[in-house]
PDB file of C-alpha atoms in Angstrom:
ATOM      1  CA  UNK A  20     168.636  91.551  15.353  1.00 78.00           C
ATOM      2  CA  UNK A  21     168.955  91.581  11.551  1.00 86.00           C
ATOM      3  CA  UNK A  22     172.126  93.082  10.153  1.00 88.00           C
ATOM      4  CA  UNK A  23     171.480  96.721   9.239  1.00 93.00           C
ATOM      5  CA  UNK A  24     172.072  97.298   5.538  1.00 93.00           C
ATOM      6  CA  UNK A  25     171.911 101.084   5.969  1.00 94.00           C
ATOM      7  CA  UNK A  26     174.868 100.760   8.319  1.00 95.00           C
ATOM      8  CA  UNK A  27     176.840  98.465   5.998  1.00 96.00           C
ATOM      9  CA  UNK A  28     176.296 100.980   3.204  1.00 94.00           C
ATOM     10  CA  UNK A  29     178.322 103.551   5.168  1.00 94.00           C
ATOM     11  CA  UNK A  30     181.324 101.223   5.634  1.00 96.00           C
ATOM     12  CA  UNK A  31     184.143 102.112   3.193  1.00 95.00           C
ATOM     13  CA  UNK A  32     184.890  98.416   2.567  1.00 96.00           C
ATOM     14  CA  UNK A  33     181.439  97.951   1.039  1.00 96.00           C
ATOM     15  CA  UNK A  34     181.222 101.226  -0.836  1.00 94.00           C
ATOM     16  CA  UNK A  35     179.560 100.868  -4.247  1.00 93.00           C
ATOM     17  CA  UNK A  36     177.692  97.618  -3.506  1.00 95.00           C
ATOM     18  CA  UNK A  37     173.982  97.484  -4.348  1.00 95.00           C
ATOM     19  CA  UNK A  38     171.266  96.335  -1.944  1.00 95.00           C
ATOM     20  CA  UNK A  39     171.324  92.687  -3.055  1.00 95.00           C
ATOM     21  CA  UNK A  40     175.097  92.597  -2.690  1.00 95.00           C
ATOM     22  CA  UNK A  41     174.911  94.225   0.746  1.00 96.00           C
ATOM     23  CA  UNK A  42     172.338  91.608   1.781  1.00 95.00           C
ATOM     24  CA  UNK A  43     174.804  88.933   0.718  1.00 95.00           C
ATOM     25  CA  UNK A  44     177.542  90.623   2.764  1.00 95.00           C
ATOM     26  CA  UNK A  45     175.153  90.837   5.713  1.00 96.00           C
ATOM     27  CA  UNK A  46     174.636  87.070   5.667  1.00 95.00           C
ATOM     28  CA  UNK A  47     178.361  86.660   6.420  1.00 95.00           C
ATOM     29  CA  UNK A  48     178.332  88.987   9.412  1.00 96.00           C
ATOM     30  CA  UNK A  49     177.584  88.180  13.056  1.00 97.00           C
ATOM     31  CA  UNK A  50     176.566  90.503  15.870  1.00 97.00           C
ATOM     32  CA  UNK A  51     178.407  90.863  19.173  1.00 97.00           C
ATOM     33  CA  UNK A  52     177.296  92.947  22.170  1.00 97.00           C
ATOM     34  CA  UNK A  53     179.962  94.021  24.676  1.00 95.00           C
ATOM     35  CA  UNK A  54     179.507  95.553  28.127  1.00 93.00           C
ATOM     36  CA  UNK A  55     181.517  98.543  29.379  1.00 84.00           C
ATOM     37  CA  UNK A  56     185.098  97.456  29.964  1.00 86.00           C
ATOM     38  CA  UNK A  57     184.606  94.171  28.130  1.00 94.00           C
ATOM     39  CA  UNK A  58     187.692  92.857  26.380  1.00 96.00           C
ATOM     40  CA  UNK A  59     186.859  92.138  22.740  1.00 97.00           C
ATOM     41  CA  UNK A  60     190.328  91.046  21.662  1.00 97.00           C
ATOM     42  CA  UNK A  61     193.607  90.176  23.340  1.00 97.00           C
ATOM     43  CA  UNK A  62     196.870  91.110  21.643  1.00 96.00           C
ATOM     44  CA  UNK A  63     198.727  88.065  20.339  1.00 95.00           C
ATOM     45  CA  UNK A  64     195.754  85.717  20.351  1.00 97.00           C
ATOM     46  CA  UNK A  65     194.289  84.276  17.179  1.00 97.00           C
ATOM     47  CA  UNK A  66     190.845  85.498  16.205  1.00 96.00           C
ATOM     48  CA  UNK A  67     190.984  86.236  12.478  1.00 97.00           C
ATOM     49  CA  UNK A  68     187.935  88.439  12.967  1.00 98.00           C
ATOM     50  CA  UNK A  69     187.513  92.035  11.897  1.00 98.00           C
ATOM     51  CA  UNK A  70     184.965  94.115  13.803  1.00 98.00           C
ATOM     52  CA  UNK A  71     182.833  97.037  12.727  1.00 97.00           C
ATOM     53  CA  UNK A  72     181.591  99.357  15.481  1.00 94.00           C
ATOM     54  CA  UNK A  73     177.810  99.786  15.164  1.00 94.00           C
ATOM     55  CA  UNK A  74     177.499 101.758  18.380  1.00 89.00           C
ATOM     56  CA  UNK A  75     179.728 102.454  21.355  1.00 85.00           C
ATOM     57  CA  UNK A  76     183.457 103.145  21.440  1.00 82.00           C
ATOM     58  CA  UNK A  77     186.326 100.656  21.356  1.00 88.00           C
ATOM     59  CA  UNK A  78     189.824 101.349  22.593  1.00 87.00           C
ATOM     60  CA  UNK A  79     192.577  99.491  20.677  1.00 91.00           C
ATOM     61  CA  UNK A  80     195.855  99.311  22.546  1.00 90.00           C
ATOM     62  CA  UNK A  81     199.164  97.543  22.931  1.00 87.00           C
ATOM     63  CA  UNK A  82     200.731  96.747  26.285  1.00 85.00           C
ATOM     64  CA  UNK A  83     204.486  96.888  26.948  1.00 77.00           C
ATOM     65  CA  UNK A  84     206.258  94.325  29.144  1.00 76.00           C
ATOM     66  CA  UNK A  85     206.253  96.946  31.915  1.00 70.00           C
ATOM     67  CA  UNK A  86     202.471  97.096  31.605  1.00 74.00           C
ATOM     68  CA  UNK A  87     202.371 100.542  29.972  1.00 67.00           C
ATOM     69  CA  UNK A  88     199.552 100.908  27.472  1.00 75.00           C
ATOM     70  CA  UNK A  89     199.800 102.632  24.123  1.00 73.00           C
ATOM     71  CA  UNK A  90     196.464 103.417  22.532  1.00 77.00           C
ATOM     72  CA  UNK A  91     196.701 102.904  18.787  1.00 81.00           C
ATOM     73  CA  UNK A  92     193.193 103.839  17.874  1.00 81.00           C
ATOM     74  CA  UNK A  93     189.810 104.686  19.344  1.00 78.00           C
ATOM     75  CA  UNK A  94     187.212 103.107  17.080  1.00 87.00           C
ATOM     76  CA  UNK A  95     183.882 104.904  16.937  1.00 82.00           C
ATOM     77  CA  UNK A  96     180.615 103.947  15.177  1.00 85.00           C
ATOM     78  CA  UNK A  97     181.213 103.227  11.501  1.00 91.00           C
ATOM     79  CA  UNK A  98     184.872 102.387  12.028  1.00 91.00           C
ATOM     80  CA  UNK A  99     186.596  98.995  12.047  1.00 95.00           C
ATOM     81  CA  UNK A 100     189.383  97.369  14.031  1.00 96.00           C
ATOM     82  CA  UNK A 101     191.545  94.237  13.896  1.00 97.00           C
ATOM     83  CA  UNK A 102     191.186  94.446  10.102  1.00 96.00           C
ATOM     84  CA  UNK A 103     194.626  93.055   9.264  1.00 95.00           C
ATOM     85  CA  UNK A 104     193.933  89.629  10.768  1.00 97.00           C
ATOM     86  CA  UNK A 105     191.330  88.812   8.135  1.00 97.00           C
ATOM     87  CA  UNK A 106     193.845  89.627   5.415  1.00 95.00           C
ATOM     88  CA  UNK A 107     197.051  88.056   6.764  1.00 96.00           C
ATOM     89  CA  UNK A 108     195.618  85.420   9.108  1.00 96.00           C
ATOM     90  CA  UNK A 109     198.097  86.357  11.833  1.00 97.00           C
ATOM     91  CA  UNK A 110     197.394  87.010  15.557  1.00 97.00           C
ATOM     92  CA  UNK A 111     195.606  90.124  16.827  1.00 97.00           C
ATOM     93  CA  UNK A 112     198.062  93.048  16.590  1.00 95.00           C
ATOM     94  CA  UNK A 113     196.459  94.808  19.561  1.00 96.00           C
ATOM     95  CA  UNK A 114     193.950  94.321  22.345  1.00 97.00           C
ATOM     96  CA  UNK A 115     190.509  95.905  22.118  1.00 96.00           C
ATOM     97  CA  UNK A 116     188.260  96.969  24.985  1.00 93.00           C
ATOM     98  CA  UNK A 117     184.814  98.582  25.071  1.00 89.00           C
ATOM     99  CA  UNK A 118     184.865 102.044  26.696  1.00 80.00           C
ATOM    100  CA  UNK A 119     181.102 101.755  27.215  1.00 78.00           C
ATOM    101  CA  UNK A 120     178.416  99.292  26.154  1.00 84.00           C
ATOM    102  CA  UNK A 121     178.995  98.561  22.479  1.00 90.00           C
ATOM    103  CA  UNK A 122     177.445  96.670  19.585  1.00 95.00           C
ATOM    104  CA  UNK A 123     179.793  95.209  16.988  1.00 97.00           C
ATOM    105  CA  UNK A 124     179.487  93.404  13.681  1.00 97.00           C
ATOM    106  CA  UNK A 125     182.105  90.675  13.229  1.00 98.00           C
ATOM    107  CA  UNK A 126     183.472  89.329   9.975  1.00 97.00           C
ATOM    108  CA  UNK A 127     185.644  86.210   9.850  1.00 97.00           C
ATOM    109  CA  UNK A 128     188.624  85.767   7.526  1.00 97.00           C
ATOM    110  CA  UNK A 129     187.002  83.065   5.381  1.00 97.00           C
ATOM    111  CA  UNK A 130     183.845  85.150   4.984  1.00 96.00           C
ATOM    112  CA  UNK A 131     185.780  88.304   4.048  1.00 96.00           C
ATOM    113  CA  UNK A 132     187.719  86.305   1.445  1.00 96.00           C
ATOM    114  CA  UNK A 133     184.430  84.986   0.050  1.00 96.00           C
ATOM    115  CA  UNK A 134     183.075  88.529  -0.206  1.00 96.00           C
ATOM    116  CA  UNK A 135     186.239  89.788  -1.933  1.00 95.00           C
ATOM    117  CA  UNK A 136     186.134  86.953  -4.472  1.00 95.00           C
ATOM    118  CA  UNK A 137     182.415  87.429  -5.045  1.00 95.00           C
ATOM    119  CA  UNK A 138     182.551  91.226  -5.364  1.00 95.00           C
ATOM    120  CA  UNK A 139     185.914  92.408  -6.809  1.00 94.00           C
ATOM    121  CA  UNK A 140     185.214  96.137  -6.127  1.00 94.00           C
ATOM    122  CA  UNK A 141     185.504  95.275  -2.419  1.00 95.00           C
ATOM    123  CA  UNK A 142     189.184  94.397  -2.967  1.00 95.00           C
ATOM    124  CA  UNK A 143     189.824  97.866  -4.346  1.00 95.00           C
ATOM    125  CA  UNK A 144     188.003  99.359  -1.357  1.00 96.00           C
ATOM    126  CA  UNK A 145     190.179  97.249   0.957  1.00 95.00           C
ATOM    127  CA  UNK A 146     193.373  98.660  -0.556  1.00 96.00           C
ATOM    128  CA  UNK A 147     192.063 102.210  -0.081  1.00 95.00           C
ATOM    129  CA  UNK A 148     191.047 101.613   3.524  1.00 94.00           C
ATOM    130  CA  UNK A 149     194.361  99.979   4.397  1.00 94.00           C
ATOM    131  CA  UNK A 150     196.293 102.793   2.694  1.00 96.00           C
ATOM    132  CA  UNK A 151     194.436 105.312   4.859  1.00 92.00           C
ATOM    133  CA  UNK A 152     195.212 103.238   7.946  1.00 89.00           C
ATOM    134  CA  UNK A 153     198.933 103.091   7.052  1.00 91.00           C
ATOM    135  CA  UNK A 154     198.991 106.880   6.769  1.00 90.00           C
ATOM    136  CA  UNK A 155     197.340 107.204  10.198  1.00 83.00           C
ATOM    137  CA  UNK A 156     199.861 104.820  11.757  1.00 82.00           C
ATOM    138  CA  UNK A 157     202.772 106.635  10.083  1.00 82.00           C
ATOM    139  CA  UNK A 158     201.480 109.816  11.655  1.00 75.00           C
ATOM    140  CA  UNK A 159     201.372 108.041  15.027  1.00 73.00           C
ATOM    141  CA  UNK A 160     204.968 106.845  14.591  1.00 76.00           C
ATOM    142  CA  UNK A 161     206.006 110.425  13.836  1.00 70.00           C
ATOM    143  CA  UNK A 162     204.178 111.662  16.934  1.00 64.00           C
ATOM    144  CA  UNK A 163     205.814 109.084  19.178  1.00 67.00           C
ATOM    145  CA  UNK A 164     209.265 109.560  17.712  1.00 66.00           C
ATOM    146  CA  UNK A 165     209.678 113.271  17.293  1.00 60.00           C
ATOM    147  CA  UNK A 166     207.414 115.175  19.595  1.00 65.00           C
ATOM    148  CA  UNK A 167     207.865 115.806  23.260  1.00 81.00           C
ATOM    149  CA  UNK A 168     205.050 114.973  25.606  1.00 87.00           C
ATOM    150  CA  UNK A 169     203.613 118.490  25.925  1.00 90.00           C
ATOM    151  CA  UNK A 170     203.453 118.803  22.160  1.00 91.00           C
ATOM    152  CA  UNK A 171     201.859 115.369  21.819  1.00 90.00           C
ATOM    153  CA  UNK A 172     199.322 116.177  24.524  1.00 93.00           C
ATOM    154  CA  UNK A 173     198.522 119.548  22.929  1.00 95.00           C
ATOM    155  CA  UNK A 174     197.860 117.745  19.639  1.00 93.00           C
ATOM    156  CA  UNK A 175     195.586 115.168  21.272  1.00 93.00           C
ATOM    157  CA  UNK A 176     193.594 117.804  23.183  1.00 95.00           C
ATOM    158  CA  UNK A 177     193.254 120.087  20.174  1.00 94.00           C
ATOM    159  CA  UNK A 178     192.037 117.240  17.978  1.00 91.00           C
ATOM    160  CA  UNK A 179     189.512 116.174  20.605  1.00 91.00           C
ATOM    161  CA  UNK A 180     188.284 119.707  21.273  1.00 92.00           C
ATOM    162  CA  UNK A 181     187.777 120.490  17.603  1.00 89.00           C
ATOM    163  CA  UNK A 182     186.406 117.079  16.599  1.00 83.00           C
ATOM    164  CA  UNK A 183     182.816 117.633  15.458  1.00 77.00           C
ATOM    165  CA  UNK A 184     181.756 114.006  15.992  1.00 74.00           C
ATOM    166  CA  UNK A 185     178.855 113.613  18.390  1.00 66.00           C
ATOM    167  CA  UNK A 186     180.389 110.737  20.337  1.00 75.00           C
ATOM    168  CA  UNK A 187     183.492 111.869  22.143  1.00 79.00           C
ATOM    169  CA  UNK A 188     184.433 109.645  25.050  1.00 86.00           C
ATOM    170  CA  UNK A 189     185.816 111.392  28.085  1.00 92.00           C
ATOM    171  CA  UNK A 190     189.482 110.772  28.776  1.00 95.00           C
ATOM    172  CA  UNK A 191     191.154 110.093  32.075  1.00 95.00           C
ATOM    173  CA  UNK A 192     194.770 111.149  32.550  1.00 94.00           C
ATOM    174  CA  UNK A 193     195.632 107.471  32.181  1.00 91.00           C
ATOM    175  CA  UNK A 194     193.933 107.439  28.758  1.00 92.00           C
ATOM    176  CA  UNK A 195     195.837 110.574  27.740  1.00 93.00           C
ATOM    177  CA  UNK A 196     199.101 109.020  28.917  1.00 89.00           C
ATOM    178  CA  UNK A 197     198.453 105.903  26.877  1.00 88.00           C
ATOM    179  CA  UNK A 198     197.583 107.990  23.809  1.00 89.00           C
ATOM    180  CA  UNK A 199     200.694 110.154  24.177  1.00 88.00           C
ATOM    181  CA  UNK A 200     202.963 107.204  24.865  1.00 83.00           C
ATOM    182  CA  UNK A 201     203.990 108.352  28.302  1.00 82.00           C
ATOM    183  CA  UNK A 202     203.262 107.882  31.988  1.00 76.00           C
ATOM    184  CA  UNK A 203     200.230 109.282  33.809  1.00 80.00           C
ATOM    185  CA  UNK A 204     202.449 111.392  36.038  1.00 76.00           C
ATOM    186  CA  UNK A 205     203.887 113.182  33.027  1.00 79.00           C
ATOM    187  CA  UNK A 206     200.390 114.055  31.811  1.00 88.00           C
ATOM    188  CA  UNK A 207     199.564 115.845  35.071  1.00 85.00           C
ATOM    189  CA  UNK A 208     202.648 117.994  34.718  1.00 79.00           C
ATOM    190  CA  UNK A 209     201.998 118.633  31.032  1.00 88.00           C
ATOM    191  CA  UNK A 210     198.415 119.747  31.703  1.00 92.00           C
ATOM    192  CA  UNK A 211     199.705 122.242  34.252  1.00 88.00           C
ATOM    193  CA  UNK A 212     202.286 123.505  31.763  1.00 88.00           C
ATOM    194  CA  UNK A 213     199.618 123.984  29.095  1.00 93.00           C
ATOM    195  CA  UNK A 214     197.410 125.812  31.604  1.00 94.00           C
ATOM    196  CA  UNK A 215     200.282 128.074  32.688  1.00 92.00           C
ATOM    197  CA  UNK A 216     201.006 128.860  29.041  1.00 92.00           C
ATOM    198  CA  UNK A 217     197.398 130.028  28.630  1.00 95.00           C
ATOM    199  CA  UNK A 218     196.504 127.286  26.150  1.00 96.00           C
ATOM    200  CA  UNK A 219     193.928 125.464  28.266  1.00 97.00           C
ATOM    201  CA  UNK A 220     191.817 125.998  31.360  1.00 96.00           C
ATOM    202  CA  UNK A 221     191.126 123.192  33.808  1.00 95.00           C
ATOM    203  CA  UNK A 222     187.477 123.707  34.682  1.00 92.00           C
ATOM    204  CA  UNK A 223     186.663 120.944  37.188  1.00 92.00           C
ATOM    205  CA  UNK A 224     185.962 117.848  35.037  1.00 94.00           C
ATOM    206  CA  UNK A 225     186.444 119.787  31.837  1.00 94.00           C
ATOM    207  CA  UNK A 226     189.574 120.707  29.904  1.00 96.00           C
ATOM    208  CA  UNK A 227     188.754 123.808  27.916  1.00 96.00           C
ATOM    209  CA  UNK A 228     191.031 124.726  25.033  1.00 96.00           C
ATOM    210  CA  UNK A 229     191.051 128.518  25.336  1.00 95.00           C
ATOM    211  CA  UNK A 230     193.750 129.412  22.834  1.00 94.00           C
ATOM    212  CA  UNK A 231     194.188 127.189  19.795  1.00 93.00           C
ATOM    213  CA  UNK A 232     197.088 129.286  18.497  1.00 93.00           C
ATOM    214  CA  UNK A 233     199.121 128.692  21.640  1.00 93.00           C
ATOM    215  CA  UNK A 234     198.265 124.985  21.419  1.00 93.00           C
ATOM    216  CA  UNK A 235     199.625 124.893  17.864  1.00 91.00           C
ATOM    217  CA  UNK A 236     202.755 126.761  18.967  1.00 90.00           C
ATOM    218  CA  UNK A 237     203.291 124.230  21.752  1.00 87.00           C
ATOM    219  CA  UNK A 238     202.909 121.409  19.225  1.00 87.00           C
ATOM    220  CA  UNK A 239     205.521 122.953  16.943  1.00 82.00           C
ATOM    221  CA  UNK A 240     207.909 124.243  19.604  1.00 73.00           C
ATOM    222  CA  UNK A 241     208.289 120.817  21.147  1.00 60.00           C
ATOM    223  CA  UNK A 242     208.475 119.003  17.819  1.00 48.00           C
TER     224      UNK A 242
ATOM    225  CA  UNK B 131     174.181 118.100  39.060  1.00 54.00           C
ATOM    226  CA  UNK B 132     177.794 118.407  40.160  1.00 69.00           C
ATOM    227  CA  UNK B 133     180.149 115.914  38.543  1.00 82.00           C
ATOM    228  CA  UNK B 134     181.799 113.329  40.768  1.00 87.00           C
ATOM    229  CA  UNK B 135     184.446 110.722  39.928  1.00 92.00           C
ATOM    230  CA  UNK B 136     183.283 107.349  38.685  1.00 93.00           C
ATOM    231  CA  UNK B 137     183.511 104.456  41.108  1.00 93.00           C
ATOM    232  CA  UNK B 138     183.369 100.775  40.206  1.00 92.00           C
ATOM    233  CA  UNK B 139     182.585  99.113  43.495  1.00 90.00           C
ATOM    234  CA  UNK B 140     183.389  95.681  42.074  1.00 91.00           C
ATOM    235  CA  UNK B 141     187.019  96.721  41.745  1.00 92.00           C
ATOM    236  CA  UNK B 142     187.322  98.518  45.092  1.00 92.00           C
ATOM    237  CA  UNK B 143     189.478  96.590  47.554  1.00 89.00           C
ATOM    238  CA  UNK B 144     188.733  98.987  50.390  1.00 89.00           C
ATOM    239  CA  UNK B 145     192.341 100.028  50.851  1.00 86.00           C
ATOM    240  CA  UNK B 146     191.276 103.602  51.641  1.00 86.00           C
ATOM    241  CA  UNK B 147     194.202 105.252  49.878  1.00 82.00           C
ATOM    242  CA  UNK B 148     191.835 107.523  47.952  1.00 86.00           C
ATOM    243  CA  UNK B 149     190.230 108.679  51.194  1.00 86.00           C
ATOM    244  CA  UNK B 150     193.642 109.479  52.544  1.00 82.00           C
ATOM    245  CA  UNK B 151     194.711 111.629  49.612  1.00 80.00           C
ATOM    246  CA  UNK B 152     191.438 113.474  48.934  1.00 85.00           C
ATOM    247  CA  UNK B 153     192.113 117.135  49.821  1.00 83.00           C
ATOM    248  CA  UNK B 154     188.375 117.891  49.900  1.00 86.00           C
ATOM    249  CA  UNK B 155     187.399 115.079  52.257  1.00 85.00           C
ATOM    250  CA  UNK B 156     184.838 114.108  49.655  1.00 90.00           C
ATOM    251  CA  UNK B 157     185.454 110.383  50.013  1.00 90.00           C
ATOM    252  CA  UNK B 158     184.821 107.962  52.830  1.00 90.00           C
ATOM    253  CA  UNK B 159     184.741 104.228  53.429  1.00 89.00           C
ATOM    254  CA  UNK B 160     181.449 102.631  54.388  1.00 88.00           C
ATOM    255  CA  UNK B 161     181.617  98.942  55.257  1.00 88.00           C
ATOM    256  CA  UNK B 162     184.956  98.734  53.505  1.00 88.00           C
ATOM    257  CA  UNK B 163     183.662 100.273  50.287  1.00 88.00           C
ATOM    258  CA  UNK B 164     184.441 103.685  48.915  1.00 90.00           C
ATOM    259  CA  UNK B 165     181.633 106.230  48.703  1.00 89.00           C
ATOM    260  CA  UNK B 166     181.162 109.994  48.509  1.00 88.00           C
ATOM    261  CA  UNK B 167     180.766 111.812  51.765  1.00 81.00           C
ATOM    262  CA  UNK B 168     180.371 115.299  50.352  1.00 62.00           C
ATOM    263  CA  UNK B 169     180.180 114.843  46.612  1.00 56.00           C
ATOM    264  CA  UNK B 170     179.635 118.527  45.955  1.00 56.00           C
ATOM    265  CA  UNK B 171     183.065 119.332  47.314  1.00 81.00           C
ATOM    266  CA  UNK B 172     185.079 117.277  44.853  1.00 90.00           C
ATOM    267  CA  UNK B 173     187.428 119.603  42.994  1.00 90.00           C
ATOM    268  CA  UNK B 174     188.545 116.980  40.417  1.00 92.00           C
ATOM    269  CA  UNK B 175     192.173 116.984  41.507  1.00 90.00           C
ATOM    270  CA  UNK B 176     192.324 113.335  40.315  1.00 91.00           C
ATOM    271  CA  UNK B 177     194.527 112.315  43.224  1.00 85.00           C
ATOM    272  CA  UNK B 178     192.120 109.490  44.100  1.00 88.00           C
ATOM    273  CA  UNK B 179     192.454 108.078  40.593  1.00 90.00           C
ATOM    274  CA  UNK B 180     196.239 108.394  40.743  1.00 84.00           C
ATOM    275  CA  UNK B 181     196.587 106.362  43.919  1.00 81.00           C
ATOM    276  CA  UNK B 182     193.978 103.709  43.202  1.00 86.00           C
ATOM    277  CA  UNK B 183     195.915 100.617  42.167  1.00 81.00           C
ATOM    278  CA  UNK B 184     192.789  98.571  41.477  1.00 88.00           C
ATOM    279  CA  UNK B 185     191.366 101.025  38.942  1.00 91.00           C
ATOM    280  CA  UNK B 186     188.137 101.386  40.914  1.00 93.00           C
ATOM    281  CA  UNK B 187     187.981 105.156  40.674  1.00 94.00           C
ATOM    282  CA  UNK B 188     188.405 107.343  37.610  1.00 95.00           C
ATOM    283  CA  UNK B 189     188.145 111.033  36.806  1.00 95.00           C
ATOM    284  CA  UNK B 190     187.525 111.335  33.074  1.00 95.00           C
ATOM    285  CA  UNK B 191     187.775 114.767  31.468  1.00 96.00           C
ATOM    286  CA  UNK B 192     185.468 116.228  28.906  1.00 94.00           C
ATOM    287  CA  UNK B 193     187.630 118.041  26.349  1.00 94.00           C
ATOM    288  CA  UNK B 194     186.072 121.046  24.643  1.00 92.00           C
ATOM    289  CA  UNK B 195     187.031 124.200  22.798  1.00 92.00           C
ATOM    290  CA  UNK B 196     186.257 127.527  24.476  1.00 87.00           C
ATOM    291  CA  UNK B 197     183.418 128.455  22.139  1.00 74.00           C
ATOM    292  CA  UNK B 198     181.660 125.121  22.646  1.00 50.00           C
ATOM    293  CA  UNK B 199     182.277 125.047  26.388  1.00 47.00           C
ATOM    294  CA  UNK B 200     179.970 128.008  26.775  1.00 46.00           C
ATOM    295  CA  UNK B 201     177.101 126.057  25.292  1.00 45.00           C
ATOM    296  CA  UNK B 202     177.236 123.237  27.826  1.00 44.00           C
TER     297      UNK B 202
END
């Protein structure tokens, strides 16, 4: 399939490029289809490839020596992952797995460097994108360091419930545990606590946030 | 259609732990593979997911706000 220029146009890295320039960028990109559960990247291995999510959802995570996962990011269509490896040439900082069938665009380090040399505005875009990413990761560090599990879970659920994006993958308790930096067992207890506080309702396969104010109070009270 | 947990038969090792913990008797083993006996009775307690060491069964939650839940 030809690389979609209308998609590339929406990627912050390529903001401001004209059609001819986007076509040039497209010639340096390759397509990769991944099945549900497919491992795109393994933490610590060398790939030096950045991926853009065209469709599907990718879970980026680190694994502790005890085997506990910490989700760093869930990349949705239009978002990228493993970006840093094309800039510093070092191993993959995290593993990446498809949460459903996904289509990705890949960009190798040498090709990204060619694009940045060829089109200097891309370098400025790169600094903006990476600055945004640093802020997101600083927020994650704060969450993991200072908030108790119930507060962290309340934040995750509230963000998911109020996220207007069309594609919202369902989360198992294991996913929530990985996102909150805790064990699955703790999530079960925390969900019950949130339900008892009147913040959420467990409606079979659905977690319904019924009182956003209480959720915010739980986030702050446990901070 | 009533929601039921997701099963990946390729991962199921037929240990039967999920059958043993299911309070609704919604699960059963057929030829050593997990299947739903009475899918409509699953109450999404997620106990089957919790005990499955091979990751063959999962109970993912949809997370919605009250106002939007009413539209589904």
